[in-house]
């Protein structure tokens, strides 16, 4: 079955710097890759996603890149702000409809003022 | 505003008790999911349902069962709670048509003594 690894497990950056979180997946059939952000005391919330027919997607300060050949994808956050502090999860779809995911173990991002 | 609600934020039970965790969504979503979240392990899928009265096992179904009698409600049942079921439980829902986003509830932190 699908296995998703995520690095680093914790990341501290200064406010205004960039943050990069990397994930790898094992099943080449996976075709949908979402990123979720979980703030303290809340459930995860989708922040960006990418499909396998696209190499890069950007939404304001966040971007995701996908390398299908290497089976890895990354989340990039530029100009980090304190409100970016949270736990981030990557995921890979495991069914043809992209409705079911395997999640990575998570990265705790701390943005220091 | 889309909403997934879970019956309790915190729950303390004793070993051997039968435990019910309730989840309700108001988005008319077809799909509903139960995950457990443990540090360093990310979100692991326990059970999911694509329709009323339908259920499928996820990655870690042992010790759990589910019930979906109405479209908006998905219940997770621990038949005989054990200490290794102490965890954060997250419910999510998604639509079958258009998009893959899963909407999460705030979670129930269950402690089994």
PDB file of C-alpha atoms in Angstrom:
ATOM      1  CA  UNK A   1       0.000   0.000   0.000  1.00  0.00           C
ATOM      2  CA  UNK A   2       0.860   3.678  -0.153  1.00  0.00           C
ATOM      3  CA  UNK A   3       3.446   5.044   2.275  1.00  0.00           C
ATOM      4  CA  UNK A   4       3.986   8.777   2.742  1.00  0.00           C
ATOM      5  CA  UNK A   5       7.081  10.134   4.454  1.00  0.00           C
ATOM      6  CA  UNK A   6       7.446  13.753   5.520  1.00  0.00           C
ATOM      7  CA  UNK A   7      10.461  15.835   6.579  1.00  0.00           C
ATOM      8  CA  UNK A   8      11.364  17.591   8.733  1.00  0.00           C
ATOM      9  CA  UNK A   9       9.219  16.675  11.719  1.00  0.00           C
ATOM     10  CA  UNK A  10       9.840  20.106  13.265  1.00  0.00           C
ATOM     11  CA  UNK A  11      10.907  23.344  11.615  1.00  0.00           C
ATOM     12  CA  UNK A  12      11.661  26.745  13.134  1.00  0.00           C
ATOM     13  CA  UNK A  13      12.115  29.824  10.958  1.00  0.00           C
ATOM     14  CA  UNK A  14      12.387  33.543  11.569  1.00  0.00           C
ATOM     15  CA  UNK A  15       9.436  35.663  10.561  1.00  0.00           C
ATOM     16  CA  UNK A  16       9.827  36.709   6.954  1.00  0.00           C
ATOM     17  CA  UNK A  17      11.985  33.722   5.985  1.00  0.00           C
ATOM     18  CA  UNK A  18      10.840  30.854   3.762  1.00  0.00           C
ATOM     19  CA  UNK A  19       9.863  27.363   4.918  1.00  0.00           C
ATOM     20  CA  UNK A  20      10.004  24.161   2.888  1.00  0.00           C
ATOM     21  CA  UNK A  21       8.430  20.830   3.845  1.00  0.00           C
ATOM     22  CA  UNK A  22       9.116  17.742   1.753  1.00  0.00           C
ATOM     23  CA  UNK A  23       7.130  14.544   1.249  1.00  0.00           C
ATOM     24  CA  UNK A  24       7.749  11.336  -0.632  1.00  0.00           C
ATOM     25  CA  UNK A  25       5.218   8.702  -1.637  1.00  0.00           C
ATOM     26  CA  UNK A  26       5.589   5.113  -2.753  1.00  0.00           C
ATOM     27  CA  UNK A  27       2.628   4.338  -5.042  1.00  0.00           C
ATOM     28  CA  UNK A  28       3.058   5.688  -8.566  1.00  0.00           C
ATOM     29  CA  UNK A  29      -0.726   5.376  -9.064  1.00  0.00           C
ATOM     30  CA  UNK A  30      -1.380   8.233  -6.603  1.00  0.00           C
ATOM     31  CA  UNK A  31      -2.702  11.213  -8.542  1.00  0.00           C
ATOM     32  CA  UNK A  32      -3.807  13.815  -6.002  1.00  0.00           C
ATOM     33  CA  UNK A  33      -1.680  15.426  -3.308  1.00  0.00           C
ATOM     34  CA  UNK A  34      -3.251  17.798  -0.753  1.00  0.00           C
ATOM     35  CA  UNK A  35      -1.631  19.749   2.043  1.00  0.00           C
ATOM     36  CA  UNK A  36      -3.502  20.363   5.294  1.00  0.00           C
ATOM     37  CA  UNK A  37      -2.762  22.845   8.067  1.00  0.00           C
ATOM     38  CA  UNK A  38      -3.798  22.104  11.637  1.00  0.00           C
ATOM     39  CA  UNK A  39      -3.862  24.939  14.133  1.00  0.00           C
ATOM     40  CA  UNK A  40      -3.928  24.295  17.843  1.00  0.00           C
ATOM     41  CA  UNK A  41      -7.272  22.903  18.990  1.00  0.00           C
ATOM     42  CA  UNK A  42      -8.685  22.641  15.484  1.00  0.00           C
ATOM     43  CA  UNK A  43      -9.112  20.021  12.823  1.00  0.00           C
ATOM     44  CA  UNK A  44      -6.866  20.052   9.733  1.00  0.00           C
ATOM     45  CA  UNK A  45      -7.838  22.399   6.932  1.00  0.00           C
ATOM     46  CA  UNK A  46      -6.900  22.149   3.259  1.00  0.00           C
ATOM     47  CA  UNK A  47      -4.513  24.911   2.200  1.00  0.00           C
ATOM     48  CA  UNK A  48      -3.376  23.811  -1.251  1.00  0.00           C
ATOM     49  CA  UNK A  49      -3.440  20.731  -3.439  1.00  0.00           C
ATOM     50  CA  UNK A  50      -1.909  19.505  -6.683  1.00  0.00           C
ATOM     51  CA  UNK A  51      -2.845  16.865  -9.210  1.00  0.00           C
ATOM     52  CA  UNK A  52      -0.433  14.579 -10.978  1.00  0.00           C
ATOM     53  CA  UNK A  53      -0.787  16.319 -14.337  1.00  0.00           C
ATOM     54  CA  UNK A  54       0.598  19.578 -12.894  1.00  0.00           C
ATOM     55  CA  UNK A  55       4.168  20.301 -11.787  1.00  0.00           C
ATOM     56  CA  UNK A  56       3.604  23.383  -9.683  1.00  0.00           C
ATOM     57  CA  UNK A  57       0.761  25.351  -8.154  1.00  0.00           C
ATOM     58  CA  UNK A  58       0.855  28.656  -6.318  1.00  0.00           C
ATOM     59  CA  UNK A  59      -1.595  30.514  -4.106  1.00  0.00           C
ATOM     60  CA  UNK A  60      -0.261  33.809  -2.757  1.00  0.00           C
ATOM     61  CA  UNK A  61       2.525  32.924  -0.300  1.00  0.00           C
ATOM     62  CA  UNK A  62       2.219  29.173  -0.580  1.00  0.00           C
ATOM     63  CA  UNK A  63       3.230  26.896  -3.436  1.00  0.00           C
ATOM     64  CA  UNK A  64       3.445  23.188  -4.025  1.00  0.00           C
ATOM     65  CA  UNK A  65       5.744  21.389  -6.443  1.00  0.00           C
ATOM     66  CA  UNK A  66       5.429  17.805  -7.636  1.00  0.00           C
ATOM     67  CA  UNK A  67       8.049  15.539  -9.165  1.00  0.00           C
ATOM     68  CA  UNK A  68       6.227  12.428 -10.364  1.00  0.00           C
ATOM     69  CA  UNK A  69       9.362  10.672 -11.522  1.00  0.00           C
ATOM     70  CA  UNK A  70      11.023  10.972  -8.148  1.00  0.00           C
ATOM     71  CA  UNK A  71       7.685  10.575  -6.322  1.00  0.00           C
ATOM     72  CA  UNK A  72       8.115  13.579  -4.125  1.00  0.00           C
ATOM     73  CA  UNK A  73       6.275  16.830  -3.556  1.00  0.00           C
ATOM     74  CA  UNK A  74       7.038  19.888  -1.465  1.00  0.00           C
ATOM     75  CA  UNK A  75       5.252  22.755   0.250  1.00  0.00           C
ATOM     76  CA  UNK A  76       6.881  26.184   0.053  1.00  0.00           C
ATOM     77  CA  UNK A  77       5.803  29.059   2.281  1.00  0.00           C
ATOM     78  CA  UNK A  78       7.392  32.438   1.584  1.00  0.00           C
ATOM     79  CA  UNK A  79       7.470  35.521   3.824  1.00  0.00           C
ATOM     80  CA  UNK A  80       6.390  33.484   6.821  1.00  0.00           C
ATOM     81  CA  UNK A  81       4.207  35.092   9.466  1.00  0.00           C
ATOM     82  CA  UNK A  82       3.447  34.051  13.074  1.00  0.00           C
ATOM     83  CA  UNK A  83       0.001  32.825  11.997  1.00  0.00           C
ATOM     84  CA  UNK A  84       1.727  30.247   9.782  1.00  0.00           C
ATOM     85  CA  UNK A  85       2.782  28.420  12.965  1.00  0.00           C
ATOM     86  CA  UNK A  86       0.892  25.109  12.906  1.00  0.00           C
ATOM     87  CA  UNK A  87       1.250  21.433  12.071  1.00  0.00           C
ATOM     88  CA  UNK A  88       1.284  20.694   8.338  1.00  0.00           C
ATOM     89  CA  UNK A  89       0.311  17.341   6.828  1.00  0.00           C
ATOM     90  CA  UNK A  90       0.925  16.160   3.299  1.00  0.00           C
ATOM     91  CA  UNK A  91      -1.174  13.366   1.823  1.00  0.00           C
ATOM     92  CA  UNK A  92      -1.411  11.182  -1.260  1.00  0.00           C
ATOM     93  CA  UNK A  93      -4.566   9.720  -2.746  1.00  0.00           C
ATOM     94  CA  UNK A  94      -4.961   5.954  -2.760  1.00  0.00           C
ATOM     95  CA  UNK A  95      -8.049   5.534  -4.898  1.00  0.00           C
ATOM     96  CA  UNK A  96      -8.926   6.433  -8.462  1.00  0.00           C
ATOM     97  CA  UNK A  97     -11.323   9.167  -7.399  1.00  0.00           C
ATOM     98  CA  UNK A  98      -8.911  10.934  -5.055  1.00  0.00           C
ATOM     99  CA  UNK A  99     -11.357  10.599  -2.196  1.00  0.00           C
ATOM    100  CA  UNK A 100      -9.202   8.560   0.147  1.00  0.00           C
ATOM    101  CA  UNK A 101      -5.757   9.589   1.373  1.00  0.00           C
ATOM    102  CA  UNK A 102      -2.702   8.380   3.236  1.00  0.00           C
ATOM    103  CA  UNK A 103      -1.303  11.195   5.368  1.00  0.00           C
ATOM    104  CA  UNK A 104       2.294  11.912   6.268  1.00  0.00           C
ATOM    105  CA  UNK A 105       3.299  12.120   9.950  1.00  0.00           C
ATOM    106  CA  UNK A 106       3.224  15.909  10.013  1.00  0.00           C
ATOM    107  CA  UNK A 107       5.624  18.846  10.401  1.00  0.00           C
ATOM    108  CA  UNK A 108       5.361  21.287  13.290  1.00  0.00           C
ATOM    109  CA  UNK A 109       6.290  24.715  11.931  1.00  0.00           C
ATOM    110  CA  UNK A 110       7.185  27.500  14.356  1.00  0.00           C
ATOM    111  CA  UNK A 111       7.607  31.027  13.025  1.00  0.00           C
ATOM    112  CA  UNK A 112       9.645  33.054  15.468  1.00  0.00           C
ATOM    113  CA  UNK A 113       8.955  36.814  15.687  1.00  0.00           C
TER     114      UNK A 113
ATOM    115  CA  UNK B   1     -20.213  28.051   6.371  1.00  0.00           C
ATOM    116  CA  UNK B   2     -19.450  24.352   6.119  1.00  0.00           C
ATOM    117  CA  UNK B   3     -19.412  22.516   9.381  1.00  0.00           C
ATOM    118  CA  UNK B   4     -18.452  19.181  10.836  1.00  0.00           C
ATOM    119  CA  UNK B   5     -19.274  18.789  14.500  1.00  0.00           C
ATOM    120  CA  UNK B   6     -18.182  16.119  16.930  1.00  0.00           C
ATOM    121  CA  UNK B   7     -20.182  15.272  20.031  1.00  0.00           C
ATOM    122  CA  UNK B   8     -17.428  15.841  22.576  1.00  0.00           C
ATOM    123  CA  UNK B   9     -14.105  17.684  22.689  1.00  0.00           C
ATOM    124  CA  UNK B  10     -12.830  15.643  25.622  1.00  0.00           C
ATOM    125  CA  UNK B  11     -13.910  12.237  26.857  1.00  0.00           C
ATOM    126  CA  UNK B  12     -12.606  10.049  29.684  1.00  0.00           C
ATOM    127  CA  UNK B  13     -13.652   6.406  29.817  1.00  0.00           C
ATOM    128  CA  UNK B  14     -12.638   3.291  31.680  1.00  0.00           C
ATOM    129  CA  UNK B  15     -11.151   0.141  30.184  1.00  0.00           C
ATOM    130  CA  UNK B  16     -13.884  -2.186  28.926  1.00  0.00           C
ATOM    131  CA  UNK B  17     -16.522   0.515  28.484  1.00  0.00           C
ATOM    132  CA  UNK B  18     -18.434   0.883  25.232  1.00  0.00           C
ATOM    133  CA  UNK B  19     -17.722   4.278  23.726  1.00  0.00           C
ATOM    134  CA  UNK B  20     -19.686   6.173  21.097  1.00  0.00           C
ATOM    135  CA  UNK B  21     -18.175   9.073  19.165  1.00  0.00           C
ATOM    136  CA  UNK B  22     -20.655  10.999  17.060  1.00  0.00           C
ATOM    137  CA  UNK B  23     -20.010  13.122  13.994  1.00  0.00           C
ATOM    138  CA  UNK B  24     -22.498  15.290  12.126  1.00  0.00           C
ATOM    139  CA  UNK B  25     -21.966  17.278   8.932  1.00  0.00           C
ATOM    140  CA  UNK B  26     -24.306  19.857   7.460  1.00  0.00           C
ATOM    141  CA  UNK B  27     -22.926  19.926   3.903  1.00  0.00           C
ATOM    142  CA  UNK B  28     -24.950  17.028   2.450  1.00  0.00           C
ATOM    143  CA  UNK B  29     -21.674  15.202   1.791  1.00  0.00           C
ATOM    144  CA  UNK B  30     -21.738  11.611   0.619  1.00  0.00           C
ATOM    145  CA  UNK B  31     -18.371  10.608   2.114  1.00  0.00           C
ATOM    146  CA  UNK B  32     -17.461  10.484   5.772  1.00  0.00           C
ATOM    147  CA  UNK B  33     -14.279   9.361   7.480  1.00  0.00           C
ATOM    148  CA  UNK B  34     -12.931   8.558  10.944  1.00  0.00           C
ATOM    149  CA  UNK B  35      -9.235   9.033  11.680  1.00  0.00           C
ATOM    150  CA  UNK B  36      -7.136   8.776  14.771  1.00  0.00           C
ATOM    151  CA  UNK B  37      -4.238  11.155  15.253  1.00  0.00           C
ATOM    152  CA  UNK B  38      -1.180  10.228  17.285  1.00  0.00           C
ATOM    153  CA  UNK B  39       2.099  12.169  17.594  1.00  0.00           C
ATOM    154  CA  UNK B  40       4.595  11.154  14.941  1.00  0.00           C
ATOM    155  CA  UNK B  41       2.071   8.959  13.137  1.00  0.00           C
ATOM    156  CA  UNK B  42      -0.081  11.552  11.449  1.00  0.00           C
ATOM    157  CA  UNK B  43      -3.689  10.757  10.659  1.00  0.00           C
ATOM    158  CA  UNK B  44      -4.568   7.103  10.243  1.00  0.00           C
ATOM    159  CA  UNK B  45      -7.839   6.040   8.669  1.00  0.00           C
ATOM    160  CA  UNK B  46     -10.051   3.818  10.809  1.00  0.00           C
ATOM    161  CA  UNK B  47     -13.247   3.527   8.727  1.00  0.00           C
ATOM    162  CA  UNK B  48     -14.945   5.425   5.961  1.00  0.00           C
ATOM    163  CA  UNK B  49     -18.333   5.494   4.308  1.00  0.00           C
ATOM    164  CA  UNK B  50     -19.326   6.560   0.798  1.00  0.00           C
ATOM    165  CA  UNK B  51     -23.067   6.286   1.388  1.00  0.00           C
ATOM    166  CA  UNK B  52     -25.745   5.660   3.982  1.00  0.00           C
ATOM    167  CA  UNK B  53     -25.499   2.184   5.555  1.00  0.00           C
ATOM    168  CA  UNK B  54     -22.239   1.624   3.725  1.00  0.00           C
ATOM    169  CA  UNK B  55     -18.872   1.233   5.473  1.00  0.00           C
ATOM    170  CA  UNK B  56     -15.360   0.273   4.499  1.00  0.00           C
ATOM    171  CA  UNK B  57     -12.366  -0.575   6.662  1.00  0.00           C
ATOM    172  CA  UNK B  58      -9.425   1.766   6.662  1.00  0.00           C
ATOM    173  CA  UNK B  59      -5.895   1.027   7.757  1.00  0.00           C
ATOM    174  CA  UNK B  60      -6.541   0.391  11.465  1.00  0.00           C
ATOM    175  CA  UNK B  61     -10.112  -0.908  11.967  1.00  0.00           C
ATOM    176  CA  UNK B  62      -9.330  -3.408  14.724  1.00  0.00           C
ATOM    177  CA  UNK B  63     -11.232  -2.662  17.913  1.00  0.00           C
ATOM    178  CA  UNK B  64     -13.599  -0.225  16.184  1.00  0.00           C
ATOM    179  CA  UNK B  65     -16.911  -0.349  14.379  1.00  0.00           C
ATOM    180  CA  UNK B  66     -19.027   2.342  12.718  1.00  0.00           C
ATOM    181  CA  UNK B  67     -22.611   3.131  11.931  1.00  0.00           C
ATOM    182  CA  UNK B  68     -24.117   5.356   9.266  1.00  0.00           C
ATOM    183  CA  UNK B  69     -27.906   5.296   9.433  1.00  0.00           C
ATOM    184  CA  UNK B  70     -28.365   8.843   8.116  1.00  0.00           C
ATOM    185  CA  UNK B  71     -26.399  10.731   5.498  1.00  0.00           C
ATOM    186  CA  UNK B  72     -25.315  13.489   7.867  1.00  0.00           C
ATOM    187  CA  UNK B  73     -24.245  11.299  10.784  1.00  0.00           C
ATOM    188  CA  UNK B  74     -21.324   8.878  11.155  1.00  0.00           C
ATOM    189  CA  UNK B  75     -20.678   7.185  14.469  1.00  0.00           C
ATOM    190  CA  UNK B  76     -17.508   5.506  15.675  1.00  0.00           C
ATOM    191  CA  UNK B  77     -17.942   2.771  18.274  1.00  0.00           C
ATOM    192  CA  UNK B  78     -15.322   1.300  20.567  1.00  0.00           C
ATOM    193  CA  UNK B  79     -16.937  -1.949  21.670  1.00  0.00           C
ATOM    194  CA  UNK B  80     -14.620  -2.438  24.642  1.00  0.00           C
ATOM    195  CA  UNK B  81     -12.282   0.475  25.154  1.00  0.00           C
ATOM    196  CA  UNK B  82      -8.625  -0.229  25.873  1.00  0.00           C
ATOM    197  CA  UNK B  83      -5.810   2.050  27.004  1.00  0.00           C
ATOM    198  CA  UNK B  84      -4.126   1.845  23.589  1.00  0.00           C
ATOM    199  CA  UNK B  85      -7.177   3.558  22.119  1.00  0.00           C
ATOM    200  CA  UNK B  86      -6.328   6.741  23.996  1.00  0.00           C
ATOM    201  CA  UNK B  87      -5.943   9.211  21.154  1.00  0.00           C
ATOM    202  CA  UNK B  88      -7.351  12.184  19.252  1.00  0.00           C
ATOM    203  CA  UNK B  89     -10.203  11.145  16.963  1.00  0.00           C
ATOM    204  CA  UNK B  90     -11.021  13.238  13.928  1.00  0.00           C
ATOM    205  CA  UNK B  91     -14.081  13.004  11.734  1.00  0.00           C
ATOM    206  CA  UNK B  92     -14.132  14.344   8.175  1.00  0.00           C
ATOM    207  CA  UNK B  93     -16.547  14.579   5.279  1.00  0.00           C
ATOM    208  CA  UNK B  94     -16.234  15.223   1.574  1.00  0.00           C
ATOM    209  CA  UNK B  95     -18.374  15.462  -1.513  1.00  0.00           C
ATOM    210  CA  UNK B  96     -18.282  12.806  -4.212  1.00  0.00           C
ATOM    211  CA  UNK B  97     -18.916  15.333  -6.931  1.00  0.00           C
ATOM    212  CA  UNK B  98     -16.363  17.991  -7.723  1.00  0.00           C
ATOM    213  CA  UNK B  99     -13.242  18.422  -5.643  1.00  0.00           C
ATOM    214  CA  UNK B 100     -11.540  16.179  -3.130  1.00  0.00           C
ATOM    215  CA  UNK B 101     -11.341  18.394  -0.078  1.00  0.00           C
ATOM    216  CA  UNK B 102     -12.048  16.713   3.223  1.00  0.00           C
ATOM    217  CA  UNK B 103     -13.584  18.949   5.882  1.00  0.00           C
ATOM    218  CA  UNK B 104     -12.572  18.040   9.402  1.00  0.00           C
ATOM    219  CA  UNK B 105     -14.277  18.407  12.732  1.00  0.00           C
ATOM    220  CA  UNK B 106     -12.381  19.800  15.758  1.00  0.00           C
ATOM    221  CA  UNK B 107     -11.593  16.346  17.126  1.00  0.00           C
ATOM    222  CA  UNK B 108     -12.397  14.379  20.272  1.00  0.00           C
ATOM    223  CA  UNK B 109      -9.576  13.684  22.681  1.00  0.00           C
ATOM    224  CA  UNK B 110     -10.375  10.316  24.240  1.00  0.00           C
ATOM    225  CA  UNK B 111      -8.575   9.084  27.327  1.00  0.00           C
ATOM    226  CA  UNK B 112      -9.100   5.477  28.393  1.00  0.00           C
ATOM    227  CA  UNK B 113      -8.062   4.766  31.975  1.00  0.00           C
TER     228      UNK B 113
END
